[in-house]
């Protein structure tokens, strides 16, 4: 079923209530999600994006019910990733001549995934446009690295709608479509989680691209992303949030992340949290056993934090695998301007703290010298090392 967005613009995506994981198992989904595609029915009929491959047959069936494929004039493929291009092949099989407007990189991506089949690509760049009748046109804006090299946004004049694809999206299943009808707390939470886990590595591109779009002086009445709510009420609120998030300005918050075998490192983590509260009662502290926690949600706390402390006992001359894997993910998100410290227990060789510090340096953190490295279970003397490390993290 298509749903009206504005005038002759309709939503025709897939609401994914059942989704629990995204990008393989790499992104946890707590509030469902959606793949938003849109149909514009002016003198020209246009489809903007499609849905994820598992839903392609249902999507094309719905589309054909609303708009017979022979009446479709062209498709805009804002992004080649499979959650938006997954039904393209099914449509092209039925309409081999259909023009597909996309960036040069999207051609590479689509041909890489679906094969070189001589699809009728029309390569566009920022500022290129196409008339769709009734005085309206689509203007294309390359969105390189927001979040793939092929990403693009499409602006509809007259209705003043920006189809932003992944940018400004959230993993949130919303049958009622619009931001003013959905739960604002969930929107905020999911939009931030999406930014941290998908866009944070590209923050410098975010700032420059938003400046570029604002300089184009295009009135924006609505932002239609490819996941989650449509920004209908005060659409620029999410643009302002992206500008703020891209600045990497942390809060007065410290996040402690650890794994433990026999609770020695866990005791250090808890004592460190108490010590932070003693030295700086206004600082918000979060503690996570990373082997039991949702890594994407933990990253939101890291994003908000000015410093982190990471702990692990030594096992096999190294940190525990849950901590090592988490630091590898931490590195990929390219956080900047944050302090970090390491702690942990050991029985015999005791390499974990040094290895954590080395890994955190490699992940771009400003690692403090102070550490808490404890042989066997922590005792009173060991706890006395914690205030110095906390002081350095808070400084
Ligand atoms: Fe929603 Fe980059 O795909």
XYZ file of N, CA, C and O in Angstrom, residues 204-379:
704
model
N 33.736 14.607 9.133
C 34.236 15.786 8.409
C 33.482 15.956 7.088
O 33.216 17.078 6.646
N 33.113 14.844 6.460
C 32.311 14.932 5.228
C 30.911 15.465 5.538
O 30.322 16.188 4.747
N 30.375 15.063 6.703
C 29.019 15.497 7.092
C 28.974 17.023 7.169
O 28.099 17.668 6.592
N 29.948 17.594 7.876
C 29.974 19.053 8.043
C 30.047 19.751 6.680
O 29.269 20.665 6.388
N 30.978 19.296 5.838
C 31.155 19.953 4.528
C 29.935 19.782 3.643
O 29.500 20.707 2.967
N 29.341 18.606 3.664
C 28.188 18.360 2.785
C 26.977 19.179 3.217
O 26.279 19.742 2.384
N 26.764 19.273 4.532
C 25.626 20.071 4.998
C 25.835 21.535 4.612
O 24.913 22.202 4.131
N 27.057 22.044 4.786
C 27.341 23.429 4.370
C 27.041 23.614 2.886
O 26.424 24.600 2.476
N 27.467 22.633 2.091
C 27.256 22.718 0.631
C 25.755 22.731 0.293
O 25.308 23.553 -0.514
N 25.003 21.878 0.946
C 23.554 21.820 0.656
C 22.881 23.129 1.087
O 22.059 23.689 0.355
N 23.263 23.623 2.275
C 22.630 24.865 2.758
C 22.949 26.035 1.820
O 22.113 26.906 1.593
N 24.174 26.026 1.238
C 24.552 27.104 0.307
C 23.772 27.026 -1.006
O 23.724 27.998 -1.766
N 23.190 25.889 -1.304
C 22.391 25.770 -2.537
C 21.054 26.519 -2.402
O 20.327 26.688 -3.384
N 20.753 26.944 -1.163
C 19.531 27.726 -0.900
C 18.257 27.047 -1.390
O 17.373 27.702 -1.939
N 18.173 25.760 -1.203
C 16.965 25.037 -1.598
C 16.032 25.011 -0.379
O 16.438 24.530 0.680
N 14.826 25.541 -0.499
C 13.926 25.445 0.657
C 13.616 23.978 0.957
O 13.346 23.207 0.038
N 13.707 23.606 2.212
C 13.458 22.193 2.572
C 12.242 22.124 3.495
O 12.294 22.548 4.646
N 11.141 21.600 2.950
C 9.917 21.445 3.754
C 9.835 20.068 4.387
O 9.084 19.857 5.337
N 10.575 19.135 3.827
C 10.476 17.762 4.305
C 11.761 17.013 3.946
O 12.321 17.247 2.870
N 12.218 16.157 4.854
C 13.356 15.289 4.527
C 12.867 13.845 4.595
O 12.329 13.408 5.621
N 13.026 13.141 3.499
C 12.560 11.749 3.412
C 13.768 10.826 3.332
O 14.335 10.612 2.257
N 14.210 10.267 4.463
C 15.340 9.336 4.433
C 14.894 7.932 4.017
O 13.696 7.676 3.856
N 15.860 7.049 3.909
C 15.542 5.699 3.443
C 15.321 4.713 4.590
O 15.056 3.544 4.354
N 15.465 5.184 5.831
C 15.114 4.355 6.998
C 14.410 5.247 8.030
O 14.870 6.366 8.293
N 13.342 4.721 8.624
C 12.722 5.414 9.761
C 11.772 6.515 9.365
O 11.194 6.503 8.270
N 11.613 7.478 10.281
C 10.581 8.502 10.081
C 10.946 9.490 8.974
O 12.116 9.759 8.706
N 9.899 10.042 8.376
C 10.032 11.192 7.481
C 10.032 12.435 8.366
O 9.173 12.579 9.252
N 11.025 13.312 8.124
C 11.104 14.549 8.904
C 10.165 15.571 8.271
O 10.541 16.291 7.345
N 8.924 15.607 8.776
C 7.905 16.502 8.207
C 7.794 17.776 9.036
O 7.698 18.875 8.496
N 7.799 17.631 10.355
C 7.713 18.791 11.233
C 9.122 19.242 11.592
O 9.933 18.436 12.053
N 9.404 20.510 11.374
C 10.735 21.066 11.652
C 11.843 20.158 11.102
O 12.678 19.645 11.855
N 11.849 19.948 9.775
C 12.785 18.960 9.209
C 14.249 19.302 9.452
O 15.090 18.411 9.518
N 14.559 20.598 9.614
C 15.964 20.960 9.773
C 16.512 20.611 11.149
O 17.723 20.710 11.393
N 15.637 20.160 12.058
C 16.128 19.778 13.391
C 17.180 18.671 13.286
O 18.168 18.672 14.020
N 16.979 17.725 12.369
C 17.941 16.623 12.260
C 19.231 17.100 11.564
O 20.314 16.612 11.870
N 19.101 18.089 10.695
C 20.306 18.661 10.055
C 21.151 19.356 11.125
O 22.378 19.184 11.184
N 20.476 20.102 11.999
C 21.203 20.799 13.083
C 21.860 19.783 14.018
O 22.975 19.980 14.493
N 21.156 18.690 14.285
C 21.738 17.652 15.161
C 22.980 17.050 14.503
O 23.997 16.838 15.158
N 22.911 16.781 13.203
C 24.088 16.236 12.493
C 25.249 17.228 12.566
O 26.395 16.825 12.743
N 24.948 18.516 12.419
C 26.023 19.523 12.505
C 26.684 19.471 13.879
O 27.895 19.558 14.008
N 25.846 19.330 14.912
C 26.365 19.269 16.286
C 27.143 17.970 16.509
O 28.268 17.999 17.028
N 26.560 16.859 16.111
C 27.235 15.567 16.335
C 28.570 15.518 15.602
O 29.534 14.929 16.092
N 28.636 16.131 14.432
C 29.867 16.090 13.626
C 31.007 16.862 14.294
O 32.166 16.691 13.929
N 30.676 17.709 15.264
C 31.715 18.498 15.936
C 32.504 17.699 16.978
O 33.516 18.184 17.494
N 32.044 16.492 17.312
C 32.740 15.667 18.321
C 32.902 16.403 19.641
O 34.016 16.491 20.177
N 31.843 16.978 20.156
C 31.938 17.680 21.437
C 31.371 16.798 22.536
O 30.150 16.641 22.648
N 32.240 16.186 23.347
C 31.744 15.220 24.330
C 31.052 15.886 25.524
O 31.223 17.077 25.772
N 30.308 15.060 26.245
C 29.657 15.514 27.479
C 30.579 15.183 28.664
O 31.610 14.540 28.503
N 30.166 15.615 29.844
C 30.899 15.264 31.060
C 30.491 13.829 31.426
O 29.617 13.600 32.264
N 31.128 12.876 30.780
C 30.720 11.474 30.887
C 31.944 10.584 30.686
O 32.805 10.893 29.865
N 32.030 9.522 31.447
C 33.110 8.541 31.268
C 32.489 7.153 31.156
O 31.591 6.794 31.934
N 32.945 6.402 30.186
C 32.423 5.052 29.971
C 33.520 4.031 30.282
O 34.655 4.167 29.805
N 33.157 3.056 31.096
C 34.097 1.992 31.478
C 33.646 0.695 30.805
O 32.487 0.295 30.935
N 34.546 0.082 30.080
C 34.225 -1.137 29.327
C 35.231 -2.217 29.733
O 36.436 -1.961 29.747
N 34.744 -3.384 30.063
C 35.675 -4.425 30.504
C 35.124 -5.808 30.171
O 33.952 -5.970 29.819
N 35.985 -6.807 30.303
C 35.535 -8.192 30.390
C 36.330 -8.824 31.533
O 37.395 -8.305 31.917
N 35.810 -9.885 32.099
C 36.401 -10.458 33.296
C 36.242 -11.971 33.255
O 35.272 -12.465 32.670
N 37.188 -12.691 33.872
C 37.020 -14.153 33.962
C 36.543 -14.573 35.344
O 35.606 -15.336 35.499
N 37.221 -14.026 36.383
C 36.882 -14.418 37.759
C 36.581 -13.174 38.605
O 36.866 -13.142 39.794
N 36.041 -12.150 37.964
C 35.523 -10.938 38.626
C 36.579 -9.999 39.209
O 36.234 -9.006 39.839
N 37.874 -10.290 39.012
C 38.898 -9.368 39.504
C 38.849 -8.049 38.727
O 38.790 -6.960 39.325
N 38.864 -8.128 37.409
C 38.803 -6.919 36.571
C 37.451 -6.229 36.760
O 37.355 -4.994 36.739
N 36.415 -7.017 36.972
C 35.078 -6.437 37.216
C 35.091 -5.577 38.494
O 34.537 -4.473 38.521
N 35.751 -6.095 39.535
C 35.824 -5.319 40.791
C 36.539 -3.990 40.544
O 36.132 -2.948 41.085
N 37.600 -4.013 39.731
C 38.317 -2.765 39.415
C 37.396 -1.796 38.675
O 37.404 -0.586 38.936
N 36.613 -2.318 37.735
C 35.697 -1.464 36.952
C 34.698 -0.780 37.884
O 34.440 0.428 37.777
N 34.140 -1.559 38.815
C 33.143 -0.986 39.733
C 33.783 0.066 40.651
O 33.204 1.121 40.900
N 34.982 -0.255 41.143
C 35.652 0.686 42.049
C 36.020 1.979 41.305
O 35.947 3.072 41.867
N 36.374 1.823 40.031
C 36.701 3.004 39.226
C 35.467 3.900 39.064
O 35.556 5.131 39.141
N 34.317 3.273 38.857
C 33.072 4.048 38.733
C 32.795 4.818 40.026
O 32.456 6.011 39.999
N 32.968 4.137 41.182
C 32.762 4.819 42.476
C 33.728 5.992 42.622
O 33.362 7.062 43.095
N 34.985 5.771 42.210
C 36.008 6.805 42.377
C 35.703 8.027 41.486
O 35.929 9.165 41.896
N 35.202 7.771 40.288
C 34.823 8.898 39.406
C 33.738 9.724 40.119
O 33.795 10.956 40.160
N 32.753 9.028 40.692
C 31.669 9.736 41.383
C 32.201 10.504 42.592
O 31.735 11.605 42.905
N 33.202 9.927 43.269
C 33.788 10.624 44.439
C 34.520 11.890 43.998
O 34.340 12.962 44.564
N 35.328 11.765 42.956
C 36.147 12.909 42.528
C 35.347 13.943 41.737
O 35.683 15.123 41.745
N 34.313 13.484 41.023
C 33.579 14.401 40.146
C 32.103 14.003 40.120
O 31.649 13.315 39.204
N 31.353 14.423 41.147
C 29.974 13.944 41.296
C 29.071 14.256 40.101
O 28.070 13.575 39.893
N 29.409 15.270 39.301
C 28.545 15.607 38.153
C 28.840 14.764 36.917
O 28.084 14.800 35.948
N 29.954 14.054 36.919
C 30.304 13.248 35.736
C 29.406 12.011 35.681
O 29.266 11.288 36.669
N 28.825 11.787 34.514
C 27.989 10.592 34.327
C 28.908 9.416 34.028
O 29.804 9.513 33.187
N 28.691 8.311 34.738
C 29.528 7.119 34.548
C 28.670 5.971 34.037
O 27.563 5.751 34.532
N 29.186 5.255 33.055
C 28.527 4.042 32.574
C 29.532 2.900 32.608
O 30.706 3.093 32.269
N 29.091 1.731 33.025
C 29.965 0.554 33.115
C 29.347 -0.586 32.312
O 28.161 -0.876 32.473
N 30.139 -1.193 31.447
C 29.629 -2.293 30.620
C 30.592 -3.473 30.643
O 31.785 -3.302 30.356
N 30.076 -4.656 30.940
C 30.803 -5.879 30.616
C 30.557 -6.117 29.131
O 29.443 -6.462 28.726
N 31.583 -5.925 28.320
C 31.369 -5.893 26.871
C 30.983 -7.261 26.313
O 30.330 -7.350 25.271
N 31.354 -8.339 27.021
C 30.961 -9.668 26.540
C 29.449 -9.864 26.652
O 28.875 -10.721 25.985
N 28.811 -9.073 27.519
C 27.366 -9.225 27.755
C 26.566 -8.036 27.234
O 25.360 -7.959 27.452
N 27.229 -7.084 26.595
C 26.543 -5.831 26.228
C 26.408 -5.683 24.723
O 27.109 -6.342 23.954
N 25.526 -4.776 24.341
C 25.282 -4.485 22.931
C 26.327 -3.473 22.456
O 26.344 -2.323 22.909
N 27.213 -3.895 21.578
C 28.356 -3.039 21.237
C 27.918 -1.730 20.564
O 28.562 -0.693 20.743
N 26.844 -1.766 19.814
C 26.384 -0.534 19.143
C 25.858 0.483 20.152
O 26.102 1.684 20.011
N 25.149 -0.013 21.175
C 24.641 0.897 22.206
C 25.785 1.445 23.058
O 25.779 2.608 23.449
N 26.780 0.578 23.342
C 27.941 1.039 24.114
C 28.653 2.165 23.360
O 29.109 3.148 23.958
N 28.721 2.034 22.027
C 29.401 3.079 21.237
C 28.712 4.435 21.355
O 29.365 5.469 21.246
N 27.417 4.434 21.566
C 26.723 5.718 21.759
C 27.242 6.380 23.034
O 27.492 7.591 23.067
N 27.455 5.576 24.088
C 28.020 6.144 25.319
C 29.457 6.604 25.113
O 29.863 7.633 25.655
N 30.222 5.854 24.339
C 31.601 6.284 24.039
C 31.564 7.623 23.302
O 32.316 8.550 23.626
N 30.676 7.723 22.306
C 30.543 8.965 21.535
C 30.270 10.153 22.464
O 30.821 11.239 22.294
N 29.427 9.919 23.464
C 29.041 11.007 24.373
C 30.102 11.277 25.443
O 30.013 12.277 26.153
N 31.097 10.390 25.573
C 32.054 10.486 26.677
C 33.291 11.291 26.316
O 33.744 11.293 25.175
N 33.878 11.930 27.351
C 35.151 12.618 27.131
C 36.321 11.648 27.323
O 37.434 11.918 26.883
N 36.073 10.550 28.035
C 37.136 9.571 28.275
C 36.527 8.184 28.447
O 35.355 8.046 28.814
N 37.369 7.188 28.194
C 36.929 5.812 28.447
C 38.033 5.085 29.233
O 39.205 5.475 29.177
N 37.632 4.048 29.971
C 38.605 3.159 30.621
C 38.265 1.748 30.169
O 37.094 1.360 30.160
N 39.282 1.019 29.750
C 39.048 -0.314 29.187
C 39.846 -1.338 29.987
O 41.049 -1.155 30.226
N 39.178 -2.403 30.405
C 39.837 -3.383 31.268
C 39.698 -4.811 30.786
O 38.680 -5.190 30.202
N 40.760 -5.578 31.066
C 40.710 -7.016 30.775
C 41.775 -7.716 31.599
O 42.866 -7.173 31.807
N 41.497 -8.932 32.041
C 42.575 -9.741 32.607
C 43.486 -10.216 31.473
O 43.134 -10.085 30.299
N 44.646 -10.738 31.850
C 45.547 -11.325 30.844
C 45.213 -12.807 30.677
O 45.160 -13.549 31.650
N 44.969 -13.176 29.435
C 44.731 -14.580 29.111
C 45.498 -14.880 27.827
O 45.337 -14.153 26.836
N 46.337 -15.900 27.857
C 47.109 -16.227 26.652
C 47.995 -15.069 26.228
O 48.073 -14.750 25.039
N 48.592 -14.377 27.203
C 49.484 -13.233 26.953
C 48.786 -12.055 26.287
O 49.425 -11.236 25.617
N 47.484 -11.949 26.437
C 46.767 -10.865 25.732
C 45.498 -10.501 26.512
O 45.189 -11.108 27.538
N 44.759 -9.523 25.990
C 43.444 -9.191 26.550
C 42.431 -10.242 26.092
O 42.699 -10.990 25.144
N 41.264 -10.269 26.733
C 40.231 -11.222 26.327
C 39.690 -10.858 24.939
O 39.631 -9.679 24.571
N 39.280 -11.858 24.162
C 38.829 -11.602 22.786
C 37.654 -10.620 22.687
O 37.574 -9.854 21.721
N 36.746 -10.620 23.669
C 35.597 -9.691 23.593
C 36.079 -8.247 23.624
O 35.534 -7.373 22.942
N 37.141 -7.986 24.418
C 37.696 -6.625 24.508
C 38.460 -6.297 23.221
O 38.312 -5.212 22.648
N 39.257 -7.269 22.735
C 40.039 -7.036 21.507
C 39.103 -6.748 20.324
O 39.341 -5.823 19.540
N 38.038 -7.524 20.216
C 37.083 -7.322 19.108
C 36.382 -5.988 19.220
O 36.178 -5.280 18.220
N 36.065 -5.609 20.453
C 35.373 -4.327 20.650
C 36.299 -3.162 20.294
O 35.867 -2.194 19.664
N 37.574 -3.268 20.674
C 38.511 -2.182 20.330
C 38.697 -2.102 18.802
O 38.846 -1.009 18.246
N 38.650 -3.240 18.126
C 38.750 -3.207 16.654
C 37.565 -2.423 16.079
O 37.722 -1.603 15.156
N 36.379 -2.647 16.632
C 35.206 -1.897 16.167
C 35.332 -0.413 16.531
O 35.048 0.470 15.714
N 35.834 -0.176 17.765
C 36.055 1.201 18.233
C 36.953 1.957 17.244
O 36.676 3.099 16.867
N 38.012 1.299 16.802
C 38.963 1.921 15.864
C 38.261 2.321 14.567
O 38.485 3.403 14.019
N 37.381 1.462 14.100
C 36.729 1.727 12.804
C 35.797 2.935 12.862
O 35.484 3.531 11.838
N 35.358 3.318 14.056
C 34.434 4.460 14.156
C 35.167 5.797 14.228
O 34.547 6.857 14.218
N 36.499 5.749 14.350
C 37.345 6.957 14.217
C 36.946 8.107 15.153
O 36.761 9.253 14.718
N 36.777 7.776 16.427
C 36.508 8.838 17.408
C 37.733 9.733 17.536
O 38.864 9.283 17.350
N 37.477 10.996 17.864
C 38.591 11.949 17.992
C 38.506 12.694 19.323
O 37.417 12.914 19.844
N 39.698 13.089 19.831
C 39.748 13.990 20.980
C 39.284 13.378 22.292
O 38.807 14.104 23.164
N 39.402 12.069 22.443
C 38.976 11.444 23.703
C 40.176 10.808 24.411
O 41.064 10.261 23.773
N 40.135 10.873 25.742
C 41.168 10.211 26.538
C 40.784 8.756 26.778
O 39.598 8.401 26.753
N 41.804 7.954 27.085
C 41.522 6.558 27.426
C 42.578 6.038 28.394
O 43.730 6.487 28.375
N 42.154 5.116 29.233
C 43.083 4.465 30.154
C 42.784 2.973 30.186
O 41.733 2.525 29.720
N 43.743 2.189 30.745
C 43.579 0.730 30.750
C 43.781 0.175 32.153
O 44.537 0.741 32.956
N 43.121 -0.925 32.412
C 43.266 -1.598 33.703
C 43.027 -3.094 33.517
O 42.491 -3.521 32.483
N 43.449 -3.881 34.511
C 43.193 -5.315 34.412
C 43.976 -6.102 35.443
O 44.946 -5.606 36.027
N 43.547 -7.317 35.648
C 44.218 -8.224 36.571
C 45.013 -9.263 35.778
O 44.797 -9.430 34.576
N 45.916 -9.936 36.474
C 46.635 -11.040 35.837
C 47.110 -12.004 36.920
O 47.234 -11.624 38.095
N 47.354 -13.232 36.506
C 47.903 -14.206 37.436
C 49.381 -14.396 37.202
O 50.173 -14.420 38.136
N 49.794 -14.495 35.930
C 51.177 -14.874 35.627
C 51.908 -13.825 34.789
O 52.692 -13.063 35.299
N 51.637 -13.762 33.479
C 52.516 -12.927 32.632
C 52.085 -11.450 32.589
O 52.940 -10.566 32.548
N 50.793 -11.131 32.543
C 50.303 -9.771 32.756
C 50.445 -8.777 31.613
O 50.676 -7.597 31.840
N 50.274 -9.190 30.375
C 50.452 -8.278 29.239
C 49.208 -7.442 28.908
O 49.283 -6.504 28.107
N 48.047 -7.774 29.461
C 46.800 -7.199 28.934
C 46.762 -5.673 28.975
O 46.350 -5.035 27.996
N 47.204 -5.072 30.070
C 47.076 -3.608 30.190
C 47.903 -2.904 29.109
O 47.420 -1.984 28.431
N 49.146 -3.376 28.915
C 49.988 -2.765 27.870
C 49.371 -2.961 26.493
O 49.393 -2.056 25.651
N 48.812 -4.128 26.269
C 48.213 -4.410 24.946
C 46.968 -3.553 24.719
O 46.718 -3.082 23.601
N 46.180 -3.342 25.778
C 44.990 -2.487 25.642
C 45.424 -1.058 25.315
O 44.853 -0.410 24.425
N 46.458 -0.586 26.027
C 46.923 0.797 25.783
C 47.404 0.964 24.337
O 47.078 1.951 23.673
N 48.137 -0.017 23.871
C 48.639 0.031 22.492
C 47.463 0.051 21.501
O 47.444 0.832 20.544
N 46.469 -0.808 21.758
C 45.317 -0.876 20.847
C 44.516 0.427 20.875
O 44.030 0.904 19.840
N 44.379 1.013 22.070
C 43.617 2.272 22.174
C 44.350 3.411 21.473
O 43.721 4.271 20.856
N 45.687 3.416 21.551
C 46.467 4.426 20.794
C 46.199 4.243 19.305
O 45.983 5.216 18.575
N 46.224 3.001 18.868
C 45.963 2.698 17.450
C 44.562 3.099 17.023
O 44.307 3.353 15.844
N 43.648 3.160 17.999
C 42.266 3.540 17.689
C 42.076 5.054 17.743
O 40.952 5.554 17.625
N 43.173 5.790 17.981
C 43.091 7.260 17.912
C 42.804 7.941 19.234
O 42.483 9.129 19.263
N 42.924 7.205 20.338
C 42.655 7.798 21.654
C 43.936 8.376 22.260
O 45.032 7.920 21.968
N 43.745 9.393 23.106
C 44.848 10.000 23.835
C 45.007 9.182 25.128
O 44.254 9.373 26.091
N 45.959 8.247 25.130
C 46.046 7.259 26.212
C 46.901 7.804 27.360
O 48.041 8.239 27.149
N 46.360 7.760 28.553
C 47.090 8.265 29.729
C 48.112 7.212 30.191
O 47.932 6.015 29.957
N 49.178 7.697 30.844
C 50.204 6.767 31.361
C 49.681 5.992 32.563
O 50.022 4.818 32.758
N 48.895 6.675 33.381
C 48.403 6.043 34.610
C 47.591 4.802 34.260
O 46.795 4.816 33.318
N 47.804 3.733 35.043
C 47.097 2.472 34.768
C 46.865 1.744 36.094
O 47.484 2.081 37.108
N 45.991 0.774 36.044
C 45.800 -0.075 37.221
C 45.998 -1.516 36.765
O 45.182 -2.067 36.017
N 47.122 -2.078 37.195
C 47.493 -3.429 36.762
C 47.718 -4.243 38.029
O 48.592 -3.925 38.839
N 46.900 -5.258 38.209
C 46.821 -5.927 39.509
C 47.145 -7.410 39.385
O 46.567 -8.114 38.550
N 48.081 -7.869 40.222
C 48.405 -9.297 40.257
C 47.410 -10.017 41.173
O 47.244 -9.669 42.331
N 46.755 -11.022 40.623
C 45.687 -11.765 41.304
C 44.512 -10.838 41.666
O 44.301 -9.834 40.992
N 43.811 -11.156 42.700
C 42.625 -10.365 43.033
C 43.005 -9.019 43.635
O 43.958 -8.931 44.405
N 42.298 -7.958 43.298
C 42.643 -6.645 43.848
C 42.441 -6.591 45.365
O 41.431 -7.095 45.870
N 43.419 -5.995 46.059
C 43.255 -5.770 47.498
C 43.315 -4.256 47.757
O 43.409 -3.459 46.825
